[in-house]
Amino acid sequence: MCVILIKYTISSPLKFHEQALLININSEYAFAVGLISPWGTGKSSFLNFLIEKIKFKDKNAIVINFYPWYSKSEKEIITHFFSTLSESLKEYHGDLNREIKKYSELILSLESNKITDLVEKGVNFLSESIDIKGQFEHLNKCIASLNRIIYITLDDIDRLLGKEIIECLKIIRNTANFKNIVFIVTYDNDYVLKELNEQFSTKNDNNDYSSEKYLEKIFQLRYTLTPIDKDDIVTHLKTVLKEKNISKTSEGFLEHKYYLNPSQVHDLEYLNTNSNETLYVSNYIENIRIANIVLNTFLSSHKSIGKETELDELFLVSILKILYPKEALELYLNLGHYFATYEGKVAFNNLNESSDSIFRHVDSSKVSPDFPIYKLNDNHLFIDLVSAIFFRLQTTAKSASYNENYKFYYRNALPKSYLTDEEFKGCIESVETLISYIENLDVTKTNSLISKLIKQQPKYKEQSVVLIAGLLYLQASLKERDFFQIIYKYLNKFKEESVEILGKIIQCSNSKVRYLLSFMIFNIKLSYLDHDKNNTIPLIIEIEDGFNKFHALTIKLLNKRVEKSSFDKDIFNYYYNCSSKINDANVHVIDNDANNTMREFVSKKENRIKYIKSLIIPQQTTTPNNIMVFRPFIDQTFDGYTKFEEFLFNVYSDNQYDRELKDIITKWEKYKKNKYSSFLDETVN
């Protein structure tokens, strides 16, 4: 008989270049080959390669894969083996199925410990039983009559415990020691020796048996596989990712830049982007088995939440979960203990005076009562991995470090409150679509929407129109939030088109948006007025003839508001925001066109009484609640207090039975007598 072995060189962990080597073996019994390599270094891959080449070179070869670790215990291994052998050979010989079954029943009838003792002493157990010996010889002839080499593989017997390993070796050495059978066994030599030593020391205190010598009795040939280096593993990672149509493979997945020694929260705006480090994934994945576990974890997560993540960061989180499972869980359960966020950026919480360490002792860990995470400060690989996840040079709204995204990266499931990318893209198609979406938005998704609007960088001016309108509408609805600074950043990205962008928002948005927009544009105008007085004060948006262009927008907003016809107090703010300058007395001067528009609007029959009844307000600069004033700029609206007074009395003359109007006339007299500064209202407590 002959056995085909392969001398090989590695082109990648799962691809081998071969040089055929024929080893002629003349033996009346089975031949056993041991393929030796440490755990996770590609033994199974090489075995598959070897079998493929054997089938190619020997068309008559029969290959049987036996998996002993499928058996529930060592006692079931022999039953499982002969069942597999019988099922695999019955098509080649009509009597084999029956003969193998008969032989296995005789084997099982013999006390298993007796067989093991005989194997250890190098005694053939067949000599102990005439029936078994006769059946063995008959079965041996049947198998030999096939004139085929039968290759039986036992992959990864280093997954088994000591007793189970001995049961497998017993099959090879004695119970299935048939002619024309070649056993090919893969295992980690150190692990198998350790397990055998434990078994032998348990059976014999004098430790007469050498595990190494025991293996020599089993295998006629042992072959140590060539180690797989880091470059091979990297090639394997790239190949698998490319096969899965995942675009970022080299730099994106295998190299990650992050900040060195990130600062506290308040320093995040001033991080030195030159002070950074690069993490290499190859430093973490030591062998093919770990590579495949990480890949499988990542690909599973990619299928579930990939569209909502940065895939290169999801890959790093997969490594963290595999290599540091307890620490990854601790971060998930206790994230706020270690990190704080500021405008989407992440920084250390100020846990103690040691600013150059990330993790400290956790007093209230949810992983275990006394979780010693502080010890990981000395593990630079762990620290670098966490830094590469949480302190990246570039982040997006999808980043693991953004808000609490790490939690769904870890759980591999999106929270109900999360707004998916598909939903977000759908709702920002137009201003109308976005505002309609916000009006019907599930409250739990509000923060997710805000995060995406803030982090989304407009790619073109039309998109900036939608994003700005959405942020203004949310600000008007939530009231406690202020998004002006973010909107200014968006406008500065399209600086020369900023007036056009704001003009489009005026045309397509609703009253809530326009109301806040008027305030925001007034702030931009005010920066020009302040800059004229002191040129060290920066402009919010600097463009040529900027003040006049933005001022025209406030006039446009006022005109848009009066088109509504009905009076409401919000009209005053639209009007005030039409200031065209600040005079020497530090008083805002309202644009003449705005004055004319306001005067015509409030003079309409349906508006004038409402207007007059809304003019008295508290004087905000004084403590007593009963110090009142008339609203500012009425003298500018009517071109002087005298003309306003004429308007006031004309309205009253047409409505003399209105007691509230009569009361306002009385208060006006007090206000006028006090030189239009304030008056005391006795009716207010």
Tab-separated table of N, CA and C in Angstrom, residues 414-463:
chain	number	residue	atom	x	y	z
A	414	LEU	N	-30.308	46.736	17.812
A	414	LEU	CA	-30.618	48.162	17.936
A	414	LEU	C	-31.699	48.372	18.993
A	415	PRO	N	-31.572	49.416	19.822
A	415	PRO	CA	-32.644	49.727	20.772
A	415	PRO	C	-33.871	50.263	20.033
A	416	LYS	N	-35.029	50.156	20.646
A	416	LYS	CA	-36.257	50.644	20.023
A	416	LYS	C	-36.211	52.147	19.780
A	417	SER	N	-35.419	52.835	20.583
A	417	SER	CA	-35.337	54.291	20.464
A	417	SER	C	-34.388	54.746	19.362
A	418	TYR	N	-33.772	53.789	18.675
A	418	TYR	CA	-32.758	54.147	17.679
A	418	TYR	C	-33.401	54.419	16.326
A	419	LEU	N	-33.024	55.525	15.713
A	419	LEU	CA	-33.488	55.878	14.378
A	419	LEU	C	-32.507	55.299	13.364
A	420	THR	N	-32.976	54.377	12.546
A	420	THR	CA	-32.070	53.721	11.611
A	420	THR	C	-31.656	54.676	10.497
A	421	ASP	N	-30.578	54.309	9.839
A	421	ASP	CA	-30.071	55.126	8.737
A	421	ASP	C	-31.100	55.221	7.617
A	422	GLU	N	-31.781	54.122	7.371
A	422	GLU	CA	-32.797	54.118	6.319
A	422	GLU	C	-33.934	55.068	6.660
A	423	GLU	N	-34.383	55.046	7.922
A	423	GLU	CA	-35.430	55.974	8.353
A	423	GLU	C	-34.962	57.419	8.223
A	424	PHE	N	-33.716	57.657	8.656
A	424	PHE	CA	-33.183	59.016	8.641
A	424	PHE	C	-33.079	59.547	7.209
A	425	LYS	N	-32.541	58.741	6.312
A	425	LYS	CA	-32.413	59.173	4.921
A	425	LYS	C	-33.780	59.474	4.313
A	426	GLY	N	-34.779	58.683	4.723
A	426	GLY	CA	-36.125	58.909	4.204
A	426	GLY	C	-36.734	60.204	4.689
A	427	CYS	N	-36.441	60.561	5.947
A	427	CYS	CA	-37.103	61.734	6.519
A	427	CYS	C	-36.410	63.053	6.171
A	428	ILE	N	-35.203	63.021	5.601
A	428	ILE	CA	-34.524	64.274	5.245
A	428	ILE	C	-34.547	64.524	3.737
A	429	GLU	N	-35.515	63.929	3.051
A	429	GLU	CA	-35.620	64.150	1.612
A	429	GLU	C	-36.035	65.579	1.286
A	430	SER	N	-36.840	66.175	2.164
A	430	SER	CA	-37.280	67.561	1.959
A	430	SER	C	-37.638	68.170	3.306
A	431	VAL	N	-37.762	69.494	3.338
A	431	VAL	CA	-38.149	70.175	4.582
A	431	VAL	C	-39.519	69.690	5.031
A	432	GLU	N	-40.445	69.594	4.100
A	432	GLU	CA	-41.810	69.166	4.438
A	432	GLU	C	-41.811	67.754	5.020
A	433	THR	N	-41.021	66.866	4.400
A	433	THR	CA	-40.947	65.477	4.885
A	433	THR	C	-40.386	65.420	6.297
A	434	LEU	N	-39.319	66.191	6.546
A	434	LEU	CA	-38.674	66.161	7.853
A	434	LEU	C	-39.585	66.725	8.936
A	435	ILE	N	-40.218	67.848	8.660
A	435	ILE	CA	-41.092	68.461	9.670
A	435	ILE	C	-42.301	67.568	9.943
A	436	SER	N	-42.835	66.964	8.900
A	436	SER	CA	-43.950	66.037	9.087
A	436	SER	C	-43.509	64.847	9.936
A	437	TYR	N	-42.282	64.367	9.693
A	437	TYR	CA	-41.755	63.237	10.466
A	437	TYR	C	-41.605	63.626	11.935
A	438	ILE	N	-41.077	64.832	12.183
A	438	ILE	CA	-40.883	65.288	13.568
A	438	ILE	C	-42.222	65.415	14.279
A	439	GLU	N	-43.224	65.918	13.575
A	439	GLU	CA	-44.541	66.115	14.192
A	439	GLU	C	-45.169	64.787	14.622
A	440	ASN	N	-44.836	63.722	13.914
A	440	ASN	CA	-45.402	62.403	14.231
A	440	ASN	C	-44.377	61.473	14.872
A	441	LEU	N	-43.268	62.044	15.330
A	441	LEU	CA	-42.153	61.251	15.833
A	441	LEU	C	-42.464	60.606	17.174
A	442	ASP	N	-42.091	59.335	17.290
A	442	ASP	CA	-42.133	58.650	18.586
A	442	ASP	C	-41.149	59.365	19.511
A	443	VAL	N	-41.630	59.781	20.665
A	443	VAL	CA	-40.806	60.578	21.586
A	443	VAL	C	-39.494	59.886	21.909
A	444	THR	N	-39.500	58.562	21.977
A	444	THR	CA	-38.285	57.826	22.343
A	444	THR	C	-37.187	57.967	21.293
A	445	LYS	N	-37.557	58.355	20.072
A	445	LYS	CA	-36.564	58.480	18.999
A	445	LYS	C	-36.067	59.906	18.802
A	446	THR	N	-36.548	60.832	19.629
A	446	THR	CA	-36.182	62.237	19.455
A	446	THR	C	-34.677	62.442	19.576
A	447	ASN	N	-34.091	61.895	20.638
A	447	ASN	CA	-32.645	62.087	20.838
A	447	ASN	C	-31.829	61.466	19.717
A	448	SER	N	-32.294	60.332	19.214
A	448	SER	CA	-31.586	59.686	18.111
A	448	SER	C	-31.634	60.561	16.864
A	449	LEU	N	-32.786	61.163	16.598
A	449	LEU	CA	-32.910	62.060	15.443
A	449	LEU	C	-32.013	63.279	15.610
A	450	ILE	N	-32.014	63.871	16.803
A	450	ILE	CA	-31.167	65.041	17.051
A	450	ILE	C	-29.706	64.689	16.830
A	451	SER	N	-29.283	63.532	17.343
A	451	SER	CA	-27.888	63.112	17.181
A	451	SER	C	-27.504	63.015	15.710
A	452	LYS	N	-28.396	62.439	14.914
A	452	LYS	CA	-28.088	62.281	13.497
A	452	LYS	C	-28.092	63.622	12.769
A	453	LEU	N	-29.020	64.512	13.139
A	453	LEU	CA	-29.051	65.828	12.499
A	453	LEU	C	-27.794	66.633	12.838
A	454	ILE	N	-27.344	66.512	14.093
A	454	ILE	CA	-26.160	67.255	14.526
A	454	ILE	C	-24.907	66.709	13.861
A	455	LYS	N	-24.814	65.377	13.773
A	455	LYS	CA	-23.591	64.759	13.265
A	455	LYS	C	-23.549	64.708	11.739
A	456	GLN	N	-24.728	64.799	11.120
A	456	GLN	CA	-24.778	64.728	9.663
A	456	GLN	C	-24.152	65.983	9.055
A	457	GLN	N	-23.135	65.819	8.259
A	457	GLN	CA	-22.517	66.948	7.578
A	457	GLN	C	-23.187	67.123	6.215
A	458	PRO	N	-23.862	68.288	5.986
A	458	PRO	CA	-24.532	68.478	4.691
A	458	PRO	C	-23.540	68.419	3.540
A	459	LYS	N	-23.877	67.635	2.519
A	459	LYS	CA	-22.969	67.448	1.390
A	459	LYS	C	-23.207	68.486	0.300
A	460	TYR	N	-24.395	69.074	0.281
A	460	TYR	CA	-24.718	70.092	-0.713
A	460	TYR	C	-25.726	71.048	-0.079
A	461	LYS	N	-25.903	72.202	-0.718
A	461	LYS	CA	-26.681	73.266	-0.075
A	461	LYS	C	-28.151	72.874	0.118
A	462	GLU	N	-28.706	72.077	-0.813
A	462	GLU	CA	-30.107	71.667	-0.668
A	462	GLU	C	-30.300	70.832	0.593
A	463	GLN	N	-29.309	69.998	0.897
A	463	GLN	CA	-29.404	69.185	2.110
A	463	GLN	C	-29.280	70.048	3.357
